Structures are given as structure tokens and as C-alpha cells.
mmCIF file of C-alpha atoms in Angstrom:
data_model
loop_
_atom_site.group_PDB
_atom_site.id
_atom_site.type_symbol
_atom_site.label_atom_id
_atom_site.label_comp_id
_atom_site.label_asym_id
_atom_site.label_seq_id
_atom_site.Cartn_x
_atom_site.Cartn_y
_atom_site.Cartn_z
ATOM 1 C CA UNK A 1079 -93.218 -62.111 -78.520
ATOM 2 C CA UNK A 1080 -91.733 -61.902 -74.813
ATOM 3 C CA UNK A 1081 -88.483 -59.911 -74.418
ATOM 4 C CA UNK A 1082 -87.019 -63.320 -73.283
ATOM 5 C CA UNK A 1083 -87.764 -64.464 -76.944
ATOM 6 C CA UNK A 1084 -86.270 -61.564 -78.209
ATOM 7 C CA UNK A 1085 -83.064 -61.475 -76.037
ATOM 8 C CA UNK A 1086 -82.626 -65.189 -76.977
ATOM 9 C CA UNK A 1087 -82.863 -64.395 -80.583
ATOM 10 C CA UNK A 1088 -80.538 -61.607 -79.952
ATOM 11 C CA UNK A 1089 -77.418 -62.927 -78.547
ATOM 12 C CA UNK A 1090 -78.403 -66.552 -80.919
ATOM 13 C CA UNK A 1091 -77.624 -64.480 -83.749
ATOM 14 C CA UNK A 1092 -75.054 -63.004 -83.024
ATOM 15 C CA UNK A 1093 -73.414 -66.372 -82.212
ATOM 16 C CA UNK A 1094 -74.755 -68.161 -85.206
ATOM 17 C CA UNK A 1095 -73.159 -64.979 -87.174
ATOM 18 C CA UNK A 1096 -69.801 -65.478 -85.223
ATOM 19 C CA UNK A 1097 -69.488 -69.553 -85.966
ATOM 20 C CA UNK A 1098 -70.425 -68.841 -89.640
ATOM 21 C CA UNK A 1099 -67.376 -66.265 -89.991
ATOM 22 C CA UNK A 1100 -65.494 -68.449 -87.892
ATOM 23 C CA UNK A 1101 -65.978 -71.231 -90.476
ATOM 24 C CA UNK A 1102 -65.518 -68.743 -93.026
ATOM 25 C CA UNK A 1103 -62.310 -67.826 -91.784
ATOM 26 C CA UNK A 1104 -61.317 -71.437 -91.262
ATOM 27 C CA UNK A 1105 -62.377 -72.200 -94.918
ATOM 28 C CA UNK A 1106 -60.328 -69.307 -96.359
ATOM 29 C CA UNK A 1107 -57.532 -70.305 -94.837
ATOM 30 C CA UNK A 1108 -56.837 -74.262 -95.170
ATOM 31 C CA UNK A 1109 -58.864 -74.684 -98.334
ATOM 32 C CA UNK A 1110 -59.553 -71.931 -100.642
ATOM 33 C CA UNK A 1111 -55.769 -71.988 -101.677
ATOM 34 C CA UNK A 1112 -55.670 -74.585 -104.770
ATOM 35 C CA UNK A 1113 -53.232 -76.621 -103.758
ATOM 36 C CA UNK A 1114 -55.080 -77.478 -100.252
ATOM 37 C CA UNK A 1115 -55.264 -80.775 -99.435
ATOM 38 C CA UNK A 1116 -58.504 -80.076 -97.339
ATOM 39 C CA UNK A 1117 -61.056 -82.159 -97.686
ATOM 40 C CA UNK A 1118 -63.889 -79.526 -96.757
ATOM 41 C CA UNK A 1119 -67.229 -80.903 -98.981
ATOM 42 C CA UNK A 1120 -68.693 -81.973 -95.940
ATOM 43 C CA UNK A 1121 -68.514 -78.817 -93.769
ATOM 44 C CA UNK A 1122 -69.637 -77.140 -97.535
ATOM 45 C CA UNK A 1123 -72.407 -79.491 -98.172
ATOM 46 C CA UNK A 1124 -73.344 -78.969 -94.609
ATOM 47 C CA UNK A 1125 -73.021 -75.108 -94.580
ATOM 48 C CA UNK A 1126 -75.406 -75.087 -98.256
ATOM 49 C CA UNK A 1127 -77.949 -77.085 -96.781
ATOM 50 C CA UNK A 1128 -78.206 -74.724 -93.698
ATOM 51 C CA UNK A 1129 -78.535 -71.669 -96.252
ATOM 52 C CA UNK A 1130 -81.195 -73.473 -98.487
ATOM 53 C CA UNK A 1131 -83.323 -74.419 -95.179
ATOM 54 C CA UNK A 1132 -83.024 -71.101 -93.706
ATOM 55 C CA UNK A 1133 -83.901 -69.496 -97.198
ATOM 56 C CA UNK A 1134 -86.871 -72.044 -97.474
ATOM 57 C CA UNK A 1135 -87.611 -71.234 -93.798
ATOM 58 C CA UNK A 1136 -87.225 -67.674 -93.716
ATOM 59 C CA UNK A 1137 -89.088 -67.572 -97.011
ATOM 60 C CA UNK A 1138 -92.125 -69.427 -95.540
ATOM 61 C CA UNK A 1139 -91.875 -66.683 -92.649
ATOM 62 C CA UNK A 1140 -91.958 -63.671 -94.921
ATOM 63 C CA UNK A 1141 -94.532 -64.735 -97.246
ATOM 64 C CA UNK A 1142 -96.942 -66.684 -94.849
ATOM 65 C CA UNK A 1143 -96.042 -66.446 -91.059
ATOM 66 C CA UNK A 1144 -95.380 -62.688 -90.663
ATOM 67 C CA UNK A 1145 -98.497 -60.397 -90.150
ATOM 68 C CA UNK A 1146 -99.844 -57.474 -92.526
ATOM 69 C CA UNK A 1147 -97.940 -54.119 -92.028
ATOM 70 C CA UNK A 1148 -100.347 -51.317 -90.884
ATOM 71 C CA UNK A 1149 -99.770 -49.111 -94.172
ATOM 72 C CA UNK A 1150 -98.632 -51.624 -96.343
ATOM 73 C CA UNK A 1151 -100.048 -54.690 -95.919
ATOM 74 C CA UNK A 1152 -98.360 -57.249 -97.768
ATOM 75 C CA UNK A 1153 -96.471 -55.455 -99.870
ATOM 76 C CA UNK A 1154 -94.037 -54.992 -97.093
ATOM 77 C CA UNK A 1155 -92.933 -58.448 -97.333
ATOM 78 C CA UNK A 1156 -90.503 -57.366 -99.762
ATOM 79 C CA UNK A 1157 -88.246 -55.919 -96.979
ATOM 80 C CA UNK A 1158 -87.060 -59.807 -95.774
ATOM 81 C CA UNK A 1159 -84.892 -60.132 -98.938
ATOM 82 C CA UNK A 1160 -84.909 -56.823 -99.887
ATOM 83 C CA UNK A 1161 -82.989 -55.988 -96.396
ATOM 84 C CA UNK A 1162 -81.007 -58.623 -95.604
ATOM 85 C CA UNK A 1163 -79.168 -58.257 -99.422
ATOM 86 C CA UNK A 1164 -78.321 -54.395 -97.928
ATOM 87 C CA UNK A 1165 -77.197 -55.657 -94.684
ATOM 88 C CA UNK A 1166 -74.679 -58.167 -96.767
ATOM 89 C CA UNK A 1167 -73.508 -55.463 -99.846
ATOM 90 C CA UNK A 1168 -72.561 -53.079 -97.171
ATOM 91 C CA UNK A 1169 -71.011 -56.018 -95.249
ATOM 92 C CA UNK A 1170 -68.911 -57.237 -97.981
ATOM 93 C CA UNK A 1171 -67.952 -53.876 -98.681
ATOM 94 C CA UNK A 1172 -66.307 -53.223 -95.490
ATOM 95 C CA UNK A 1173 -64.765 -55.869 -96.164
ATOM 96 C CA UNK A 1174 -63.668 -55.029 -99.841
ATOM 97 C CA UNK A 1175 -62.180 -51.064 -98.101
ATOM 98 C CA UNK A 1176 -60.280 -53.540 -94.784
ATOM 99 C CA UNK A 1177 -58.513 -55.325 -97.702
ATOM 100 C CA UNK A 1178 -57.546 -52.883 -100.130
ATOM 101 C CA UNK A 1179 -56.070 -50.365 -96.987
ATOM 102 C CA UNK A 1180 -54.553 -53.641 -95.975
ATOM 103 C CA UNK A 1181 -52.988 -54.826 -99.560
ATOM 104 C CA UNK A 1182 -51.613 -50.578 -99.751
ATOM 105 C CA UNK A 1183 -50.061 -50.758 -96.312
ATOM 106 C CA UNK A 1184 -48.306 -54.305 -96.555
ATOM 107 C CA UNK A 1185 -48.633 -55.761 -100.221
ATOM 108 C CA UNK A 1186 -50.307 -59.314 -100.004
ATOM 109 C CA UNK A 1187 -51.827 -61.795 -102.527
ATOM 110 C CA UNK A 1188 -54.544 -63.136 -100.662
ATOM 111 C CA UNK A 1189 -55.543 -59.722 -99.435
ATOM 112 C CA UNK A 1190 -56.123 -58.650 -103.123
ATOM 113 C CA UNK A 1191 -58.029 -61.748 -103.877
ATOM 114 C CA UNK A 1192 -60.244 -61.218 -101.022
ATOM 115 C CA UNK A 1193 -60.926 -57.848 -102.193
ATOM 116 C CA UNK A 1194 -61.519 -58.881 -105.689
ATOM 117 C CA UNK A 1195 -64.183 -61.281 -104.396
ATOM 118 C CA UNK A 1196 -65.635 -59.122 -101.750
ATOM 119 C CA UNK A 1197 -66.290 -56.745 -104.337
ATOM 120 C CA UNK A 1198 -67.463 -59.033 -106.894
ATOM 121 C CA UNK A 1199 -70.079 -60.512 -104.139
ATOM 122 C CA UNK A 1200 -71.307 -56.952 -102.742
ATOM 123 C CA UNK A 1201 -72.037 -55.836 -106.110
ATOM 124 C CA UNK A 1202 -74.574 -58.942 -106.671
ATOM 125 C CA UNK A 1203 -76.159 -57.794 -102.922
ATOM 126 C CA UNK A 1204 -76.074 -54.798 -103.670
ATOM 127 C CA UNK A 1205 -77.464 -54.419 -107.220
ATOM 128 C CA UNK A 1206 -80.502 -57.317 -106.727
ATOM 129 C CA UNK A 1207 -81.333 -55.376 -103.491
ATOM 130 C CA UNK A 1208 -81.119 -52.123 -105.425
ATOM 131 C CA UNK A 1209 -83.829 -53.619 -107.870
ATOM 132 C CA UNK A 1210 -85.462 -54.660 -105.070
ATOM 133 C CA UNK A 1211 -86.099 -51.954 -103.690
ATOM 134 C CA UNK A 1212 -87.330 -50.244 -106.877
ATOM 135 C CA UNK A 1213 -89.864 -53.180 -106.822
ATOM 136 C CA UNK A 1214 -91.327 -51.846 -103.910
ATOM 137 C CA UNK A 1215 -91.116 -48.834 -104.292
ATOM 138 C CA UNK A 1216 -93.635 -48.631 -106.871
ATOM 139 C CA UNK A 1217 -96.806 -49.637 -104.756
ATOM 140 C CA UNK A 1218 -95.692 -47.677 -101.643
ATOM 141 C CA UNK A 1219 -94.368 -44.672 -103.527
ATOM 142 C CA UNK A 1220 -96.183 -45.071 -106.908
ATOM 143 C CA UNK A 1221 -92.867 -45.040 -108.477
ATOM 144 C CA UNK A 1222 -90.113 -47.432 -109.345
ATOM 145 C CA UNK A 1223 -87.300 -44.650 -108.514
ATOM 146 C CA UNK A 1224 -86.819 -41.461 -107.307
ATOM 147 C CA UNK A 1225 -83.745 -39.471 -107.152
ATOM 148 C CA UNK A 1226 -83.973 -39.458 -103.280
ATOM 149 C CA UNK A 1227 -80.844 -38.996 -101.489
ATOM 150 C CA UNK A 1228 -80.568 -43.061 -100.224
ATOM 151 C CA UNK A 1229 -81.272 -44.187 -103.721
ATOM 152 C CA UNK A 1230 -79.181 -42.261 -105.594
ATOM 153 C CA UNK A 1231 -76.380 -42.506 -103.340
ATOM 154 C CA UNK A 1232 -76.691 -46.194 -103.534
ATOM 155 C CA UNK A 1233 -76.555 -46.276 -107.444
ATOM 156 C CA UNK A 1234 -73.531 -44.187 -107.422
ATOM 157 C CA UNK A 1235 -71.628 -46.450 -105.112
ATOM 158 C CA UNK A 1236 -72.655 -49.801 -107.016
ATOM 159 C CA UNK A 1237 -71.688 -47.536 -110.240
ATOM 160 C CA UNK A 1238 -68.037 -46.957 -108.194
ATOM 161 C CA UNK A 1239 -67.876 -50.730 -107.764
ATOM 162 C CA UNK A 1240 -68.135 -51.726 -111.312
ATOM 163 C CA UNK A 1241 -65.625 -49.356 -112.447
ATOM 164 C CA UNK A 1242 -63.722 -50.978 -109.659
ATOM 165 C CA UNK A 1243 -64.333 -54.781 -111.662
ATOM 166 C CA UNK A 1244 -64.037 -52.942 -114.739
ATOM 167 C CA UNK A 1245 -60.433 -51.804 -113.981
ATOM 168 C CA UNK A 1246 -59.483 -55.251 -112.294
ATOM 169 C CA UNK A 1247 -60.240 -56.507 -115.832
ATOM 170 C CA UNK A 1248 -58.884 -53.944 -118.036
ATOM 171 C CA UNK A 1249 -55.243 -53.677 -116.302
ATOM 172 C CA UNK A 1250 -53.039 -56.447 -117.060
ATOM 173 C CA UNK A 1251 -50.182 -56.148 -114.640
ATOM 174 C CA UNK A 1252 -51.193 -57.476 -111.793
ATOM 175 C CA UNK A 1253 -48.641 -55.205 -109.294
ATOM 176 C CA UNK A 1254 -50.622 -52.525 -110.628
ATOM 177 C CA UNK A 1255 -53.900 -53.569 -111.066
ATOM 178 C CA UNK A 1256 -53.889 -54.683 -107.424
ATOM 179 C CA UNK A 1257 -52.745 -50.642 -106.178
ATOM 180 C CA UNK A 1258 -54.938 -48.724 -108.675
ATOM 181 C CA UNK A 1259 -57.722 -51.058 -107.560
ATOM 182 C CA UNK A 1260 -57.664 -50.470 -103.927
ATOM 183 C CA UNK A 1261 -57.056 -46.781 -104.354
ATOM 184 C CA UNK A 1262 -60.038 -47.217 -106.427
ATOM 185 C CA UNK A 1263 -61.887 -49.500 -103.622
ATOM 186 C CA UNK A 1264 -60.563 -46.813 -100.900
ATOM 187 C CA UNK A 1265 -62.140 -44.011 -102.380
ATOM 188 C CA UNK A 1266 -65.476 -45.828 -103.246
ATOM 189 C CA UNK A 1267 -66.061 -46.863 -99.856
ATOM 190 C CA UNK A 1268 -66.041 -43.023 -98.821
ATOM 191 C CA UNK A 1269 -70.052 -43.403 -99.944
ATOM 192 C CA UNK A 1270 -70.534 -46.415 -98.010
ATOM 193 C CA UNK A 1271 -71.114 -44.049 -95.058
ATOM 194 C CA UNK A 1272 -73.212 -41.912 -97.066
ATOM 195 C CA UNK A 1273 -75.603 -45.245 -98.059
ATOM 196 C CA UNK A 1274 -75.773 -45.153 -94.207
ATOM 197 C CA UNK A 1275 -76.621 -42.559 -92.925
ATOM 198 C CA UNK A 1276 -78.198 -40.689 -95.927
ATOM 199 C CA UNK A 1277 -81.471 -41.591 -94.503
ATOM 200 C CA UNK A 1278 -81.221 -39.901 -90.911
ATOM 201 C CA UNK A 1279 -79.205 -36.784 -92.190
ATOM 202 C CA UNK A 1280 -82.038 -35.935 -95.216
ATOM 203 C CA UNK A 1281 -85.499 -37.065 -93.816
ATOM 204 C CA UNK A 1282 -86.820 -37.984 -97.328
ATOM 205 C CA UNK A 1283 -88.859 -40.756 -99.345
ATOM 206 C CA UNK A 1284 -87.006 -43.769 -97.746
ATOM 207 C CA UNK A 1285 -87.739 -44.916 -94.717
ATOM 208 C CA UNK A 1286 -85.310 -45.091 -91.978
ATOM 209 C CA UNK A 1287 -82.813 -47.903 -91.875
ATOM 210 C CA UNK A 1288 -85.317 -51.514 -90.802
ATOM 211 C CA UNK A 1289 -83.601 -53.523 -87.885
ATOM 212 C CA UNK A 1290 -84.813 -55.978 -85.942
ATOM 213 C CA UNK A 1291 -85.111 -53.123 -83.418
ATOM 214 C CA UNK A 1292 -86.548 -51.068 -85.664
ATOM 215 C CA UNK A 1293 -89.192 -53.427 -87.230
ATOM 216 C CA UNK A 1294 -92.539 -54.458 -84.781
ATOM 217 C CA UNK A 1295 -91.280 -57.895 -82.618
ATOM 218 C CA UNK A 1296 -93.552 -59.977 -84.838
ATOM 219 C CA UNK A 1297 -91.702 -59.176 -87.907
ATOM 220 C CA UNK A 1298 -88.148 -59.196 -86.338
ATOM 221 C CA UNK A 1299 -87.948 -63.265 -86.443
ATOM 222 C CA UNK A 1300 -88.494 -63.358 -90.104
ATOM 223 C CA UNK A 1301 -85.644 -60.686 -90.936
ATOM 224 C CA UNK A 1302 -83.191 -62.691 -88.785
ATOM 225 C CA UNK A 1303 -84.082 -65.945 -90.179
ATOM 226 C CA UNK A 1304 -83.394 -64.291 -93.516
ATOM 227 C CA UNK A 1305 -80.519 -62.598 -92.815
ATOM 228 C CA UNK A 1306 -78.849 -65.762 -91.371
ATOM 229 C CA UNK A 1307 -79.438 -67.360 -94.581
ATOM 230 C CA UNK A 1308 -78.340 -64.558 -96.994
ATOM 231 C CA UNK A 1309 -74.900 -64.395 -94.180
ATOM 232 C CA UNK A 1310 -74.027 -68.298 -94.786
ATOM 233 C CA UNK A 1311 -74.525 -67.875 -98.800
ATOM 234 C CA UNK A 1312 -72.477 -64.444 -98.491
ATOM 235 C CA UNK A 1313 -69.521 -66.769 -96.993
ATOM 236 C CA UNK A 1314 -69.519 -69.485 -99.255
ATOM 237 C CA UNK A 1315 -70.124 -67.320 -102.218
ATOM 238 C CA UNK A 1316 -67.041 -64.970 -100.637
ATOM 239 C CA UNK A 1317 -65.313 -69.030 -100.387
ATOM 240 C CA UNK A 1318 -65.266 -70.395 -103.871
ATOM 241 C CA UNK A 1319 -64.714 -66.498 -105.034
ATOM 242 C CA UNK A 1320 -62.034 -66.065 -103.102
ATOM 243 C CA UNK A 1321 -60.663 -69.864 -104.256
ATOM 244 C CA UNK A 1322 -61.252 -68.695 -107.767
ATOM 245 C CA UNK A 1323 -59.306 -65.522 -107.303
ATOM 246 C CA UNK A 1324 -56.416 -66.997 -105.779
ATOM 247 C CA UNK A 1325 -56.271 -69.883 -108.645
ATOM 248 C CA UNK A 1326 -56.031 -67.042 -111.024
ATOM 249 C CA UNK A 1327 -53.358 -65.085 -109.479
ATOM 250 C CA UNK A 1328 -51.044 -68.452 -109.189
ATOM 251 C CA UNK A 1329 -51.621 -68.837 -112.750
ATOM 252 C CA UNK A 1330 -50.902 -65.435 -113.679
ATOM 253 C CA UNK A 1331 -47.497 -66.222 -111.724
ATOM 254 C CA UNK A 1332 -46.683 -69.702 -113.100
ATOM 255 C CA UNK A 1333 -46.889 -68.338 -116.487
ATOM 256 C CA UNK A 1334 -43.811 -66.786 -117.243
ATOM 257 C CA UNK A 1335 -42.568 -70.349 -116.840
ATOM 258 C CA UNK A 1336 -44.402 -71.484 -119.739
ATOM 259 C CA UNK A 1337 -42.783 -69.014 -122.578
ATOM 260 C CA UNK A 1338 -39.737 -69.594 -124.164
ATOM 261 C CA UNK A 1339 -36.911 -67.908 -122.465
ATOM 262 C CA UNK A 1340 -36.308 -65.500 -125.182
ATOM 263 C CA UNK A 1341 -39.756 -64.209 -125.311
ATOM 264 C CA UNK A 1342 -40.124 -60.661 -125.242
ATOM 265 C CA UNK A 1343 -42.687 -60.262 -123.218
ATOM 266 C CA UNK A 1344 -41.195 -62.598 -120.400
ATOM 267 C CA UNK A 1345 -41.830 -61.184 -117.300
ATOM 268 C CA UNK A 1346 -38.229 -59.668 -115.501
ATOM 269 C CA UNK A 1347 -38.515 -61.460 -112.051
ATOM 270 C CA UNK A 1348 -39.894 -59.196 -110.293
ATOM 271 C CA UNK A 1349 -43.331 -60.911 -110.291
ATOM 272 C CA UNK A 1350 -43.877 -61.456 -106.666
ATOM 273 C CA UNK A 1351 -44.512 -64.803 -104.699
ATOM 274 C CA UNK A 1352 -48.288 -65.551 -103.970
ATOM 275 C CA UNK A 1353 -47.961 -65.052 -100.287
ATOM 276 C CA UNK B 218 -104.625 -43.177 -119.996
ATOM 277 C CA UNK B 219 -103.644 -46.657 -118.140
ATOM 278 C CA UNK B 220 -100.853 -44.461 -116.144
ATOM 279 C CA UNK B 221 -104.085 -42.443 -114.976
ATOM 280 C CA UNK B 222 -106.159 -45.193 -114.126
ATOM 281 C CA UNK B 223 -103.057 -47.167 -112.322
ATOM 282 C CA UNK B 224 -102.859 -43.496 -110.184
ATOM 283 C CA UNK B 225 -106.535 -43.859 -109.359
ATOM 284 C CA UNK B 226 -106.556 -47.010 -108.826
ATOM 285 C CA UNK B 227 -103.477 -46.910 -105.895
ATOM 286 C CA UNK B 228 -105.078 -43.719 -104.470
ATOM 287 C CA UNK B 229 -108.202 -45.320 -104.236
ATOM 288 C CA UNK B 230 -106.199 -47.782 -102.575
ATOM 289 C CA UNK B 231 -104.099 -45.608 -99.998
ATOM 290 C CA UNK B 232 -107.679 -44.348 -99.394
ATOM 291 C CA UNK B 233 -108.461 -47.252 -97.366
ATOM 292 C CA UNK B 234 -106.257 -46.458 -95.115
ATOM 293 C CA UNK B 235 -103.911 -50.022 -96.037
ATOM 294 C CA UNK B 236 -102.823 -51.024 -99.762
ATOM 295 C CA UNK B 237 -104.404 -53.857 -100.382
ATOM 296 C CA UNK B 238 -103.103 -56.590 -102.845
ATOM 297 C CA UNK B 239 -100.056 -56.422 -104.606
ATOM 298 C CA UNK B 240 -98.660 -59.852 -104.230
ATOM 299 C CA UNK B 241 -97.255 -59.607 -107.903
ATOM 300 C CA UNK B 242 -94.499 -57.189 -106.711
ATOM 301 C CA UNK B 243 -93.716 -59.041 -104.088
ATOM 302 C CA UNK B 244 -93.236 -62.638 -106.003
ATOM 303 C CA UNK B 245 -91.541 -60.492 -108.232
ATOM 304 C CA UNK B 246 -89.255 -59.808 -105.929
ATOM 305 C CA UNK B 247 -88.767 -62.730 -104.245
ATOM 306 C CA UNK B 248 -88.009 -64.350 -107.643
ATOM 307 C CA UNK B 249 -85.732 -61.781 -108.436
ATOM 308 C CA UNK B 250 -83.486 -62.687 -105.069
ATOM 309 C CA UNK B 251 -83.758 -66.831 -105.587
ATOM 310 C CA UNK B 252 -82.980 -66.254 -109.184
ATOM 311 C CA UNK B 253 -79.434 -64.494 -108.474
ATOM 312 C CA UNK B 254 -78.388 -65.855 -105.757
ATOM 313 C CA UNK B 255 -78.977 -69.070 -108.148
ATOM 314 C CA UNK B 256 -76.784 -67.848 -111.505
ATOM 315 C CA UNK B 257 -74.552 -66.370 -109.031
ATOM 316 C CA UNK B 258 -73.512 -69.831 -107.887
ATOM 317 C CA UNK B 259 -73.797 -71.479 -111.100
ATOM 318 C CA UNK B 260 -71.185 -69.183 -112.360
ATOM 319 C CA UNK B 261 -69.088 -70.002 -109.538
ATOM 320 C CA UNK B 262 -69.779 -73.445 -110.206
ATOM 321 C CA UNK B 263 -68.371 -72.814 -113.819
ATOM 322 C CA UNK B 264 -65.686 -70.672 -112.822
ATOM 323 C CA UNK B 265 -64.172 -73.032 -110.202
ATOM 324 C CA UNK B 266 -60.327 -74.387 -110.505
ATOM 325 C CA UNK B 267 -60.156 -77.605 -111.847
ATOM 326 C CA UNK B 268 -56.844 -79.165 -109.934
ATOM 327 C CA UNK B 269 -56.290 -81.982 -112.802
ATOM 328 C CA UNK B 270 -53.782 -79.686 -114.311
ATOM 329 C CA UNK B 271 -51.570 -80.265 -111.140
ATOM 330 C CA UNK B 272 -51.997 -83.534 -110.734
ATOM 331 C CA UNK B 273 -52.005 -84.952 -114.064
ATOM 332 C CA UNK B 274 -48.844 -87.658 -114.897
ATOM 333 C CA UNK B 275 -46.620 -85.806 -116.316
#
């Protein structure tokens, strides 16, 4: 593939990744709150359609188009969903750390419920990738898991993340629930950089981290095509999360107003206004 | 004994200097991905608001 091609693809994804958080963004803001009067199904419909025939696409590129890997011949194929889920946990999971820094430093609504659902969606990247990866690890490696350094710091931080749903469930108050949980989302994301880089600092079973700079040209199309798909179901999954998240929270506010006024357990006004 | 003749087996393989097959790992996998990304959505689909509370008569 001529470097033309490749600068094309290049800067095309990156602008395809830009209008798809752009819409994202967009999205989040004029409908995902309940009472929007947005009507958005066609930019959804259109925006689920583009994920399906990218998946289809990209899936067609990984399983048929692609060429044989050197070492691993086809068993390699694995790493065009196996990567792009990786690139999108660690994405969302940014994410999840921006919002709960943001919710400690100026307390926010929306901020919580975007880390509630960023957390909720990088834990499905992140633990189907996980598994994965154990799938192919057991032709190339001859096992299904090792305690290698990028492995097992992966498995600790998805185990970090569902102590961080766990806790969102378990706590009640919803003041509280939304500190403790982005303490608890603050200092989980410490082994995000860890997931990272574990792979360049300790040379060991895993292979270095796959780009499309990484990966030969021929193979770099596929990965993208993926990628883009797995980005546009990572917003609209992070969408109707997010919507879900924020319904929840209003009700959690409105419902002081539906117990009797001498209820015990009625809330003392401090409950504060979804922002 | 099967854990054995698996071993040889992939040696024999990595012997060849490529591994050869193993297209049931990698539907496997594939299926794996397509099949949560699916219940993933279907349990947003469940779990979405329904407005009619709001704008029921009241």
C-alpha cells in the first residue's frame, strides 16, 4: 500500500474519530437528558448503521481480505477485535479518571453519570478483550494465561473497576456514592498507565502494543476499519448509558417528593439539583 | 495424555516454521466480540427511560 494510501487513511481517521465524538458530544448534550425534546433517531439510526457496516466490513477484512501473518498465520486475525476493544477500554477509562477528578474538583451530576457509564462501558471492552486475548493466547503461547506482567496488570485493573460498579451499587446516598466512587475511579486509573506501558518496561510474553504503525501496511486497513466501528458503538453505547444514568439520578431526586411529609426517612433538602 | 498430544501436536506445528490452522480460536473469538457487543445493547435496550411517566394525563 503506497504511503499516499496510508497518509490518507491517517489523517481520514482521525477526522472520522473527531466527527464521531463531535456527534457524541452533541448527543450528550441536547438529548441524553430525559426530558430532551430532541428528536435524534435519525442521526442514531444513522450512526448504528455506520457501526454495523463497518463491523460487517471490517469483519470481512480481518477474516478474508488481510494476508497470513509470518508466525502466525491466521490465528493472528484475532488481533482486529481483540485490539480495537483495548484501544476503547483504555479510552473510556480516561474518560471514567477526567470525570471523577472533574465531579471531586467542582461537584456535577452529569459528570458522575458520565463516569458511571464510562466505567460501565470500559469494563465490557475491557473484559471481552481480556478473554480475547486469552483466546489467542493459547495457539501462539500454548496457554490460555500467564501471569505475565500485561495480563495480570490488566485483570487487576478490570478487578478495580468492578469494585468501582460494585460500590456505585452498594452505597445508597448518592452525595456519597458519587465521592467514594471517583476516589475509587482516581486511584484505579493509576494502573491504566501500567496496562500501557507494562509491555515496553518488562520485555515479556506479550507482544508490544499493535498500531497501525506497528502492524505490516497490509494489515493496518483492517485494524482501522475495525476500530472505527468499535469507536461509533463505544459512543452510542457511552449515549443511551449515559441517558440511563442521568434518568436514574433525576429519579433518585424526585423521590423525596413522593413520601409523605412525615416520613422518616425523607430526605432533609440538601439533595442537590441535577445540574 | 490429550494435554501431551495437544503439546506435540502445536510443536509439530511451530516446527513448520508458521502455525497452521486454528480457525476455531479465531471464530471463537470473533463470536465472543459480536455476541457482547450484542447483550450489551439489548440490556441498554431494556434499561432505557421510558418518558410516559412524564407525560402521562395526570
Amino acid at each position: 500500500m503506497s504511503g499516499l494510501m496510508n497518509a490518507v487513511l491517517q489523517y481520514g481517521s482521525a477526522a472520522a474519530a473527531l466527527v464521531v465524538v463531535g456527534l457524541g458530544i452533541r448527543l450528550g448534550r441536547k438529548w441524553a437528558p430525559v426530558d430532551s425534546q430532541m428528536d435524534a433517531r435519525p442521526m442514531l439510526v444513522g450512526m448504528s448503521v455506520a457501526a454495523l457496516v463497518l463491523l460487517a466490513v471490517g469483519g470481512w477484512l480481518g477474516l478474508v481480505w488481510s494476508p497470513q501473518d509470518r508466525e502466525m498465520g491466521d490465528v493472528y486475525r484475532i488481533i482486529y477485535v481483540h485490539v480495537p476493544a483495548m484501544w476503547m477500554a483504555m479510552l473510556t477509562l480516561v474518560l471514567n479518571f477526567a470525570c471523577c477528578v472533574s465531579y471531586l474538583l467542582k461537584a456535577n451530576w452529569k459528570t458522575d453519570a458520565l463516569a458511571e457509564a464510562s466505567a460501565e462501558v470500559g469494563l465490557l471492552f475491557g473484559g471481552f478483550g481480556l478473554v480475547l486475548g486469552a483466546i489467542w493466547g493459547r495457539p501462539t503461547w500454548g496457554v490460555y494465561w500467564d501471569w505475565d506482567p500485561r495480563l495480570t496488570a490488566m485483570a487487576i485493573m478490570l478487578v478495580t473497576y468492578t469494585a468501582y460498579m460494585a460500590l456505585r451499587r452498594f452505597v445508597e446516598d448518592p452525595d456519597k456514592r458519587a465521592v467514594w466512587s471517583s476516589v475509587v475511579g482516581i486511584i484505579s486509573f493509576a494502573n491504566l498507565p501500567i496496562v500501557w506501558f507494562s509491555v515496553k518496561w518488562w520485555r515479556s510474553l506479550h507482544q508490544v502494543q499493535s498500531t497501525p504503525k506497528t502492524v505490516d501496511p497490509e494489515m493496518a486497513l483492517s485494524l482501522r476499519v475495525n476500530a472505527w466501528a468499535f469507536l461509533i458503538l463505544l459512543t452510542l453505547f457511552l449515549l443511551h448509558r449515559y441517558r440511563i444514568a442521568l434518568a436514574t439520578r433525576e429519579a433518585e431526586v424526585a423521590l423525596p417528593d413522593a413520601l409523605p411529609p412525615d416520613a422518616p426517612a425523607s430526605r432533609d433538602g440538601n439533595s442537590t439539583e441535577v445540574a | 495424555m490429550s494435554t501431551v498430544l495437544e503439546t506435540t501436536t502445536l510443536l509439530a506445528q511451530v516446527g513448520m516454521g508458521r502455525i497452521q490452522g486454528g480457525w476455531e480460536y479465531i471464530w471463537a473469538a470473533y463470536g465472543i466480540a459480536w455476541a457482547s457487543l450484542s447483550l450489551y445493547a439489548l440490556s441498554l435496550w431494556i434499561r432505557r427511560p421510558i418518558k410516559a411517566s412524564r407525560d402521562t394525563k395526570e
